[in-house]
Amino acid sequence: MKKIECMVRPACLEQLVITMEKLDLGGMNITQVVGYGSQKGAGDTSIYRGVEYTVKLKEKLKVETVVPDSMVETVIEQILKATRTDSVGDGKIFIYNIEEAIRIRTGERGDAVI
Amino acid sequence: MKKIECMVRPACLEQLVITMEKLDLGGMNITQVVGYGSQKGAGDTSIYRGVEYTVKLKEKLKVETVVPDSMVETVIEQILKATRTDSVGDGKIFIYNIEEAIRIRTGERGDAVI
Amino acid sequence: MKKIECMVRPACLEQLVITMEKLDLGGMNITQVVGYGSQKGAGDTSIYRGVEYTVKLKEKLKVETVVPDSMVETVIEQILKATRTDSVGDGKIFIYNIEEAIRIRTGERGDAVI
Amino acid sequence: MTKWYWCFMLTVTLFTFFPKQALAQDLVEITTAINTVWVLLAAFLVFFMQAGFAMVEAGFTRAKNAGNIVMKNIMDLAAGSIVYWAFGFAIMFGVGNGFFGSSGFFLSDSFAHLGLDIPTPAFWIFQAVFAATAATIVSGAMAERTNFAGYLCYSVFITGIIYPVVGHWTWGGGWLDQLGFVDFAGSSVVHSVGGWAALAGAIVLGPRIGKYNEDGSINAIPGHNLLMAALGVFILWFGWFGFNPGSTLSGMDSSIAMIAVTTNLSAAAGAVLAMIVSWLKYRKPDVSMTLNGALAGLVGITAGAADVTPVGAVMIGLLSGCVVVYAVEMIDKIHVDDPVGAIAVHGVCGALGTLLVGLFATDGGVFYGGGLALLRVQAIGVVAVAAWTLTTAFLIFKIIDATVGLRASSEEEVEGLDITEHGSTSYPDFVPLYGKSFKIKKTS
Amino acid sequence: MTKWYWCFMLTVTLFTFFPKQALAQDLVEITTAINTVWVLLAAFLVFFMQAGFAMVEAGFTRAKNAGNIVMKNIMDLAAGSIVYWAFGFAIMFGVGNGFFGSSGFFLSDSFAHLGLDIPTPAFWIFQAVFAATAATIVSGAMAERTNFAGYLCYSVFITGIIYPVVGHWTWGGGWLDQLGFVDFAGSSVVHSVGGWAALAGAIVLGPRIGKYNEDGSINAIPGHNLLMAALGVFILWFGWFGFNPGSTLSGMDSSIAMIAVTTNLSAAAGAVLAMIVSWLKYRKPDVSMTLNGALAGLVGITAGAADVTPVGAVMIGLLSGCVVVYAVEMIDKIHVDDPVGAIAVHGVCGALGTLLVGLFATDGGVFYGGGLALLRVQAIGVVAVAAWTLTTAFLIFKIIDATVGLRASSEEEVEGLDITEHGSTSYPDFVPLYGKSFKIKKTS
Amino acid sequence: MTKWYWCFMLTVTLFTFFPKQALAQDLVEITTAINTVWVLLAAFLVFFMQAGFAMVEAGFTRAKNAGNIVMKNIMDLAAGSIVYWAFGFAIMFGVGNGFFGSSGFFLSDSFAHLGLDIPTPAFWIFQAVFAATAATIVSGAMAERTNFAGYLCYSVFITGIIYPVVGHWTWGGGWLDQLGFVDFAGSSVVHSVGGWAALAGAIVLGPRIGKYNEDGSINAIPGHNLLMAALGVFILWFGWFGFNPGSTLSGMDSSIAMIAVTTNLSAAAGAVLAMIVSWLKYRKPDVSMTLNGALAGLVGITAGAADVTPVGAVMIGLLSGCVVVYAVEMIDKIHVDDPVGAIAVHGVCGALGTLLVGLFATDGGVFYGGGLALLRVQAIGVVAVAAWTLTTAFLIFKIIDATVGLRASSEEEVEGLDITEHGSTSYPDFVPLYGKSFKIKKTS
Ligand SMILES: Nc1ncnc2c1ncn2[C@@H]1O[C@H](COP(=O)(O)OP(=O)(O)O)[C@@H](O)[C@H]1O
Ligand SMILES: Nc1ncnc2c1ncn2[C@@H]1O[C@H](COP(=O)(O)OP(=O)(O)O)[C@@H](O)[C@H]1O
Ligand SMILES: Nc1ncnc2c1ncn2[C@@H]1O[C@H](COP(=O)(O)OP(=O)(O)O)[C@@H](O)[C@H]1O
C-alpha cells in the first residue's frame, strides 16, 4: 500500500472528489494547511492598516489517500488531471509506503480495507 | 519506530486520550480533517434554502502517535477498543515506518524520545 | 527524499519560516494540531464556571517539509536552532522516507521538484 | 342680575369650561403621547433582549448547536407573540378572579378596567416582549440536548399559561398584588418564572452527555464563542434600560431616571463582585462568571428598581454578583446541567432580588424601619411563584417527554442538533474547511 | 362704554390673545418636540438596520467575502448619505411635477410645502436612512462576485435617482399618491425597489461560480455564519420598530402603538409559517428559511401596518412567510443566484404586502367591504414600481458592466473578494492558523 | 371700590395665578418629561457604545486575547460606573473652583447649581456612560499585552480623576468654559482624553512582541474578526446618535435634528474619504481603515455638531477621514503600537475636530467671519487637555508599572491573555477542535 499525499489549491477540491469517486477509491482525508513553496508570496504584497506585508503562506488543502500499490500511477494521473492549472502554486504529490492498514469497524487488515 | 495514524470519529477523542494515557504513550497529535470513505454521505441528504445536497465529507479526527516497534500491536488493539462502534464510518488505522525521531528540547534521538 | 515532520510551538513559526527561507528549501506545509506529550497538561489546571479541568491537549503546529536525503541533517540542525527553548513541550521531529515526489504544475518527478 | 354679575359669570364660565377643557384635552393627549412613546421605545429595547439571549446562549454552548439555539429563541419570540396575543394576555390582564383573567382573547375585549394612560396596543406589546423574555430564559438551560418539537410545545405553554397566571397574580390585580407584593419590573414574575421553568426542564432532561462522570466528578464544556456571549450581555444590559425604567408605563413619571441609575449601578456592582469572587475562588478573574454577574445584578435589581436608593442598588448588585457564582457551582454540583447559568442568574437571583426588596425598599424595607411585614409578603410571593412554576413546568415537561419526546437521541446530541434537527451547519467554512458540504450530483 | 364693558372686553381679549397664544405656542413647541424626538429615535433604529443587513448578508455568504460585504454596506450608508443629501432628497421631496422633484439640492431650499410637524433635518435623516436601506438590500443579492468599484457606481444611482423617483411618486405628492396608492412605510417604495434592483443586478451579474451545474441542477453554497445571520435578523426586526411606527412622523399619533403591534405580529407569523413550510417540504425546520420568514413578514406588513387589524397582520405575515419559501426556490430554479434571498424577501414579499393592503385594509380593503378599487390602485403601484426599477436598474448595471466592470474576474471570485478587492482576510486566526500572514522582510 | 373693579381684579387675578400656575406647572412637568425621556434614551444609546468598543477592539486584535478585551471593556463600564458614582461625578459637576468640583460624592449633595431641566439621576447616567466611553477607548490601544490587574487600577483613575477634571474645566463651569471653549459633546473632553491616555499607555507599555523588527521595519498583525469589528463600528455610529444629539440635554431643543444630521454626514464623509485615501495609497480600499474613517468622522464632528452647517459637517468628516489614515501610519512609524487605532481616531481626530470648530462654527468660526478668537480658545483647550491627560496618565501608568505591574510577561503575551489571565479560551471549538480542553479525571 502507498499513501498518496498531495498539496492542492482549495478551489480544486470539488473536482478532486469527483475524480476520486469515479476511480472508486476507498476513501480519502482532507486537511487545511498553509503552504510555502516556489510561490513564496511573490507578487502578493498586502497592506493592513498602512503596513505592507507579504503573504508568505498560502492556504492549501492536503489530500491524503491510501491505495494499493497497483493503483498508484492511475491515481497520480487523475490527480494531475484534476488539479493542474499550469501556474505556480499548483502543489506537489508525495508518495510513501504504508506498512499496514486496519479498518476500525471490523478490525480486518490489508489491501482489502482501503 | 512506527507511526500509527488513525482516522476516528470526533466523539471518540476523549476515550482515546484516556486510553493513550493508560498505555503511557509518549505523546500524540490530533488534527481536524474531513474524510471520505465507505460512508460516502450515504443517507445524509441535507437541504439548504431549498436545495438538496449530499454531505460527502465527514468531519473526522486524525490521531497520530509514534511508538516503538514493540508497542505497535498493543496500541492498535487499544485504539480499536476505544473507537470501534461497529457502524460504517468508524475509520481506518495506517501504520508506517519512521526512520528517526528527535526531541527538540534536548536534541536526543531514537526510541527514547517518544 | 525524506519528509521531516516536526511538531513545534506556534510562537516559533516565524523564526522557522525565516530559517527555511535561508536554507532555500523548496517548500513546506503547516498544519494546526493539538498535541499531547510529556507536558501532559502538567500544572495547567483551568477553571470554567467553577469546574476545574486540565488542558490535556496543547496547541502545536505540525511543520512538514520534504527534502533531498543530503539535506536532512542540515535541516534538522536549523529546526533545532529555530525552535528549541529548552523547556518541556518543545516538540519532536520525525523523519521518514518518501518514495516519490511529483510537481503538479509540470508533472515532473524526483529530487528536482522539492 | 347686574352687568358685573354677567361679566363675573362670564369670566368664571370661560375659566371653568372653555380653556380648561381644551387645555385639559390637549394636555391629556400630550401626556398620553409622551407615555406611549416612552413605553413603545422601552418595549423595543426589551424586544432587543431576545438578540442578547440568543447570543449569550449560543456563545456559552458548542458550535454544533448554535443554529438550534437561534431557532429556539426566534420561536420563543415568534410563536410566543402569537400565543400571547391569542391567550396569554387575556389570562394575565383580562377581567377575572384573583388567579387568572378570562376576557380579551385575541385583544378582542376592552381593557378599560386596567385604567391605562396609554393605548392598549402599547401596553400589549410591552407585555408581549416580557412574556417572550420569560420563555426564552429556559432555552439556555435546556440547550444542546432538547428535541426541537418538544421544546416548541413547552414554549407555547409558558407564554400561554404558566407566565400569564403569575403575571395576573402580581400585575393583573390578583391575590399577590392585593397582599402588597412588590415586584416592580419582574424579578419574580419574569425572571424567576423563567429560571424555575429552566430548573424543571433541566431536571427532566438530564445532563448533556459527557458532563458528569461516573464517579460524580464534573467536566467543563466550554462555550464556543465568548465574544458573542459578551455581546449578548451588553445587548441584555442595554435592553434592561427598557425593561426596568419602562415598567413605569409612563414617561411623565420622573422616577424613570432614578430607575435607570439603580439598574445600572446594580449591574455594575454585580459584574465587579462576580469577578472578584471568581478571582478569589479560582485564582483568575473568570470571563463567563463576570458576564453572569452583570446579568445577576440586573435580575436582582428588577424587583426593587423603583423602591431602593443607589446605595441599596449597589448592595443588591453586590449580593447578586456574589450569590450567582456560588449558585452556578451548587447547581452543577447537584448534577443539574445548565450550560448558560440560567437557573442561577434568573431563578436564584430573581428570588433573591425579590426578597431584598423587603430589606432595601425605602418604603417598608427592614433597613429603613419598615419592619418585617413587607419581607414576609415578598417571601410569600417568592415561594408561591416557585411552587406554581416548578409544578406546572415539571408536569408539562413530563407530559411532553412522554408524548412528543423532550430529549434528543444520544446520536443526535453527539452529532450536534444543527445537523440532526435542522440539517444545517452554523459555520461550514470553519469546522474545518471550505466546500465541505457540496453536492456533486444527486444520482452519484 | 361702561366699565363693565371694558371689563368684559378685557376678559375676552385676555382669553383671545394672551394665554391662548402663549398656550398655543407652548403646545406647538411641545408637540413638535414630541414628534421630533419620536422621528429621530425611529430614524436611529432604522439606521441600525444597516448593521442588521451587513450581518445577514455576511452570515449567509462565505467567509472569504465577509469584509467585502461589510464594505458594500458601509458605502451604501456613507456614500448614500452624501448622495441623498446632495440629490436624492431634492428629487424625492423637492417641489416638482408628478414624477420627480427638483428643488432643495444640498438641503438648500425650503421644504415648507411638505407641511411637516417636525424640523426639516429630522425629516431628512429619517428619509436618508430609508434610502440607505433600499440601497443596501441589493448588496446581498449581488454578493460574492461583484466588482467593488462597479458596485459603488450603482449605489450612487439607486440613492440618487432610482429610489427617490419612486419615493416622489408615492410620498412626495406624485402621481401614485394622487391615485390613492397606500404604501404606509414602504413595502413597495423601499423594499420592492431594493428587491427589483437586486433582481436586475443578479441577472446582469450571473450566478456565482459553482452554483449551477451544466445539467441545470443546483448546488448549495451554505452561508458561513448562521449565528451572525440570526443576530442580523434580530437587529432588523428591532430596527423595523423604527421603520414602521416611525413612519407616522408623529409621536402624537396614537396609532404608533397599533403599528408596532401589527409589525410584530406579522413578523412572528412569517417566521412561524416559514418554519412550518420548510419543515413540511424538507422534513426539517430550516434555520435560514425561518430567518427569511421573519423578514418576509416584516416586509409584507410594511405597506399596511397602519391600515390593518392584528388579525390582518397575522394573515399578511402567514402569507409572506409561506410565499417567501416558494419564492426563494423559484428564483433559484430559474438560475438567478441570490445568496441571501433578497429578491424573494424584499422584492416578492414587498409587492405581495402592497397588494394585500387592497384585501386587508380596514378602510377600502376587499375583505372589509371596500370593493376592488383600492386593490386596483395597489396593483398599478406594484407594477409601476417594478417596471421603473427593473428598467432603470437593468440599464445602469449594463452600462456599469460595459464601462467600469460589474463582475469580478473568476480568479478573484475563487480566491475571495476580501483578498483580491481589499487585500485583507476577515478571519486570519481561523482559516487556518495564527500568524499566517506576517511579513518577514520587505527585501527577502 | 366698585363692583367692576372687583370683577376686573378677579379676572386679572384668575389670569395671573390660577390657570397660569396650573398651566405653567403642567407645562414644566411636560417639558421636563420630554427632556428626561430624551436624555435617558440618549444615555442608553451611549451605553450601547460599550458593546461597539468591545467588538471593534476584539475584532481588530487576535483571537487569543478576545476574552481579555471583553473583560477590560466590561470593567471600564462596571467599575467605572461605581467609581464615577462615588467620586467622578462630584469632581466633574460638584461645587468647586475652576479646576475641579468637590461636593456631591455618592450623589449625596444637591446639584441645583447646575440649573438642570432634568432630574439629577438622568443627568448622572448620561454623564456616567460618557465617562465609561473615555475609559474604554484606552483599552484598545493597550490591547494584547497588558496585565489585567494593572489595567483595572488605571481604569479607576481615569473615571475617578483624569476625565472628571477635564470635564469640570469644560462642562462643569471651569476655566475653559469661562474662556468660551466650545466642545459640544466631547471631541476633546471625552475622545481626546481617551486618545491621549491611550497614547501614554501605549508608550509606557511598549509594542507587542513581533510588531517591530530590529531593523525598524513594521509587521502587520491582522485583527482576527473583521465582521465583528464592522458590527462594532455600526453599533458605535448608532450610539453616537445618543452621544451628540443627546448632549443638548433637552428634547425640546429643536436643534437635536440638525445635530443628528451633521453627525451622520460627518461619519459618512469620514468613511468615504478614508476609503478613497487608502485606495490611492495602498491600491486597494482597506476595510479596517474605512471603519476607522467612519469613527474619525464621528469623533471629529462631536465638538461642533451643534455649531456647524451640513456643509461644515461634511468638510469636518472629510478632513477627519483623511487625517486618520495618515495618523495611523505615523503613530505606527514612531513605533507606538496601537492595535485598533485608538490614538489616531480619538486622540488626533478629537483634537482636530475641536480645532475645526474654530473654522467652521457658524457663530465665531474663521470661515464665517468670526476671526481668530474662537480658534485661539479652541487651540488653548486642545493643548490644555492634551497636557493634563498625557502628564497624569503617563504618571499613573508609570506608577502602576512600578507597583502592580502594567505589562504581561512575554510568555503570557505569546500564549495569549485569555488563557493566562482568565484561564479561558474564547473559541474552543475552532482553534483547532472540539473538546480540546476537557478534564479526564482530577486524579489522573
Ligand atoms: N518540499 C516541500 N515539502 C512539503 N510541501 C511542499 C514542498 N514544496 C511545495 N510544497 C507544497 O506545495 C505547495 C505549492 O508549491 P509551489 O512550490 O508554491 O508551487 P509549484 O509546485 O507550482 O512550484 C506549497 O504551498 C506547499 O504547500
Ligand atoms: N483509503 C483511504 N485513505 C485515507 N483515508 C481513508 C481511506 N479510507 C477511509 N479513510 C478515512 O476513514 C474514514 C472512515 O472510513 P469509512 O470507509 O467511511 O468507514 P469504514 O471504515 O467504517 O468503512 C473516512 O472518512 C476517511 O477519513
Ligand atoms: N510519540 C509522539 N507521537 C506524535 N507526536 C508526539 C509524540 N510525542 C510528542 N509529540 C508531540 O510533541 C509535542 C511536544 O512534546 P512533549 O513531549 O510535550 O515535549 P518535550 O518533547 O519537550 O518532552 C506534543 O504536544 C505532541 O504534539
GROMACS .gro file of C-alpha atoms in nm, chain F residues 183-312:
model
  130
 1413ASP     CA    1  -1.674   7.129   2.287
 1414PHE     CA    2  -2.035   7.044   2.241
 1415ALA     CA    3  -2.037   6.671   2.303
 1416GLY     CA    4  -1.677   6.598   2.385
 1417SER     CA    5  -1.433   6.568   2.094
 1418SER     CA    6  -1.179   6.684   2.346
 1419VAL     CA    7  -1.338   6.614   2.681
 1420VAL     CA    8  -1.419   6.252   2.604
 1421HIS     CA    9  -1.234   6.140   2.294
 1422SER     CA   10  -0.909   6.328   2.320
 1423VAL     CA   11  -0.885   6.242   2.686
 1424GLY     CA   12  -0.929   5.877   2.593
 1425GLY     CA   13  -0.692   5.908   2.299
 1426TRP     CA   14  -0.411   6.081   2.487
 1427ALA     CA   15  -0.442   5.843   2.778
 1428ALA     CA   16  -0.419   5.566   2.518
 1429LEU     CA   17  -0.102   5.726   2.383
 1430ALA     CA   18   0.052   5.742   2.728
 1431GLY     CA   19  -0.048   5.381   2.791
 1432ALA     CA   20   0.089   5.251   2.463
 1433ILE     CA   21   0.419   5.432   2.519
 1434VAL     CA   22   0.467   5.307   2.873
 1435LEU     CA   23   0.369   4.953   2.770
 1436GLY     CA   24   0.582   4.931   2.460
 1437PRO     CA   25   0.482   4.742   2.147
 1438ARG     CA   26   0.352   4.387   2.122
 1439ILE     CA   27   0.610   4.117   2.068
 1440GLY     CA   28   0.670   4.078   1.696
 1441LYS     CA   29   0.525   4.412   1.597
 1442TYR     CA   30   0.852   4.587   1.511
 1443ASN     CA   31   1.165   4.429   1.372
 1444GLU     CA   32   1.515   4.506   1.482
 1445ASP     CA   33   1.580   4.698   1.162
 1446GLY     CA   34   1.287   4.922   1.245
 1447SER     CA   35   1.051   4.775   0.988
 1448ILE     CA   36   0.694   4.711   1.087
 1449ASN     CA   37   0.493   4.389   1.087
 1450ALA     CA   38   0.119   4.370   1.034
 1451ILE     CA   39  -0.075   4.179   1.299
 1452PRO     CA   40  -0.418   4.149   1.140
 1453GLY     CA   41  -0.724   4.153   1.362
 1454HIS     CA   42  -0.900   3.823   1.400
 1455ASN     CA   43  -1.256   3.912   1.305
 1456LEU     CA   44  -1.331   4.195   1.066
 1457LEU     CA   45  -1.703   4.120   1.067
 1458MET     CA   46  -1.722   4.174   1.441
 1459ALA     CA   47  -1.518   4.491   1.407
 1460ALA     CA   48  -1.763   4.617   1.146
 1461LEU     CA   49  -2.055   4.534   1.371
 1462GLY     CA   50  -1.882   4.730   1.642
 1463VAL     CA   51  -1.848   5.032   1.415
 1464PHE     CA   52  -2.217   5.017   1.325
 1465ILE     CA   53  -2.304   4.998   1.694
 1466LEU     CA   54  -2.079   5.294   1.769
 1467TRP     CA   55  -2.230   5.500   1.490
 1468PHE     CA   56  -2.574   5.408   1.623
 1469GLY     CA   57  -2.474   5.502   1.976
 1470TRP     CA   58  -2.331   5.832   1.858
 1471PHE     CA   59  -2.685   5.942   1.781
 1472GLY     CA   60  -2.727   5.942   2.157
 1473PHE     CA   61  -2.385   6.092   2.218
 1474ASN     CA   62  -2.426   6.407   2.008
 1475PRO     CA   63  -2.797   6.487   1.981
 1476GLY     CA   64  -2.841   6.379   2.343
 1477SER     CA   65  -2.586   6.635   2.458
 1478THR     CA   66  -2.844   6.911   2.425
 1479LEU     CA   67  -2.981   6.754   2.742
 1480SER     CA   68  -3.317   6.860   2.605
 1481GLY     CA   69  -3.566   6.705   2.371
 1482MET     CA   70  -3.737   7.042   2.350
 1483ASP     CA   71  -3.433   7.185   2.179
 1484SER     CA   72  -3.522   7.153   1.812
 1485SER     CA   73  -3.154   7.160   1.713
 1486ILE     CA   74  -3.135   6.791   1.801
 1487ALA     CA   75  -3.249   6.716   1.447
 1488MET     CA   76  -2.973   6.915   1.284
 1489ILE     CA   77  -2.719   6.765   1.522
 1490ALA     CA   78  -2.824   6.419   1.410
 1491VAL     CA   79  -2.777   6.530   1.050
 1492THR     CA   80  -2.432   6.680   1.100
 1493THR     CA   81  -2.327   6.373   1.296
 1494ASN     CA   82  -2.438   6.139   1.023
 1495LEU     CA   83  -2.293   6.340   0.736
 1496SER     CA   84  -1.956   6.371   0.901
 1497ALA     CA   85  -1.937   6.000   0.971
 1498ALA     CA   86  -2.036   5.927   0.612
 1499ALA     CA   87  -1.780   6.167   0.474
 1500GLY     CA   88  -1.513   6.023   0.703
 1501ALA     CA   89  -1.578   5.669   0.584
 1502VAL     CA   90  -1.581   5.769   0.218
 1503LEU     CA   91  -1.261   5.967   0.235
 1504ALA     CA   92  -1.070   5.715   0.442
 1505MET     CA   93  -1.166   5.457   0.182
 1506ILE     CA   94  -1.051   5.677  -0.104
 1507VAL     CA   95  -0.725   5.768   0.065
 1508SER     CA   96  -0.649   5.406   0.145
 1509TRP     CA   97  -0.738   5.315  -0.212
 1510LEU     CA   98  -0.496   5.570  -0.351
 1511LYS     CA   99  -0.220   5.494  -0.105
 1512TYR     CA  100  -0.244   5.114  -0.097
 1513ARG     CA  101  -0.410   5.046  -0.434
 1514LYS     CA  102  -0.700   4.876  -0.258
 1515PRO     CA  103  -0.984   5.014  -0.046
 1516ASP     CA  104  -0.890   4.900   0.301
 1517VAL     CA  105  -1.170   4.764   0.520
 1518SER     CA  106  -1.022   4.846   0.858
 1519MET     CA  107  -0.920   5.196   0.750
 1520THR     CA  108  -1.269   5.266   0.619
 1521LEU     CA  109  -1.412   5.155   0.950
 1522ASN     CA  110  -1.167   5.383   1.129
 1523GLY     CA  111  -1.265   5.661   0.891
 1524ALA     CA  112  -1.628   5.645   0.993
 1525LEU     CA  113  -1.524   5.664   1.356
 1526ALA     CA  114  -1.287   5.950   1.279
 1527GLY     CA  115  -1.573   6.145   1.121
 1528LEU     CA  116  -1.785   6.081   1.428
 1529VAL     CA  117  -1.512   6.188   1.668
 1530GLY     CA  118  -1.433   6.493   1.458
 1531ILE     CA  119  -1.788   6.627   1.446
 1532THR     CA  120  -1.852   6.573   1.814
 1533ALA     CA  121  -1.715   6.910   1.925
 1534GLY     CA  122  -1.901   7.114   1.669
 1535ALA     CA  123  -2.212   6.907   1.598
 1536ALA     CA  124  -2.442   7.183   1.716
 1537ASP     CA  125  -2.247   7.471   1.566
 1538VAL     CA  126  -2.178   7.382   1.206
 1539THR     CA  127  -2.384   7.351   0.889
 1540PRO     CA  128  -2.424   7.026   0.695
 1541VAL     CA  129  -2.156   7.151   0.457
 1542GLY     CA  130  -1.931   7.217   0.751
   0.00000   0.00000   0.00000
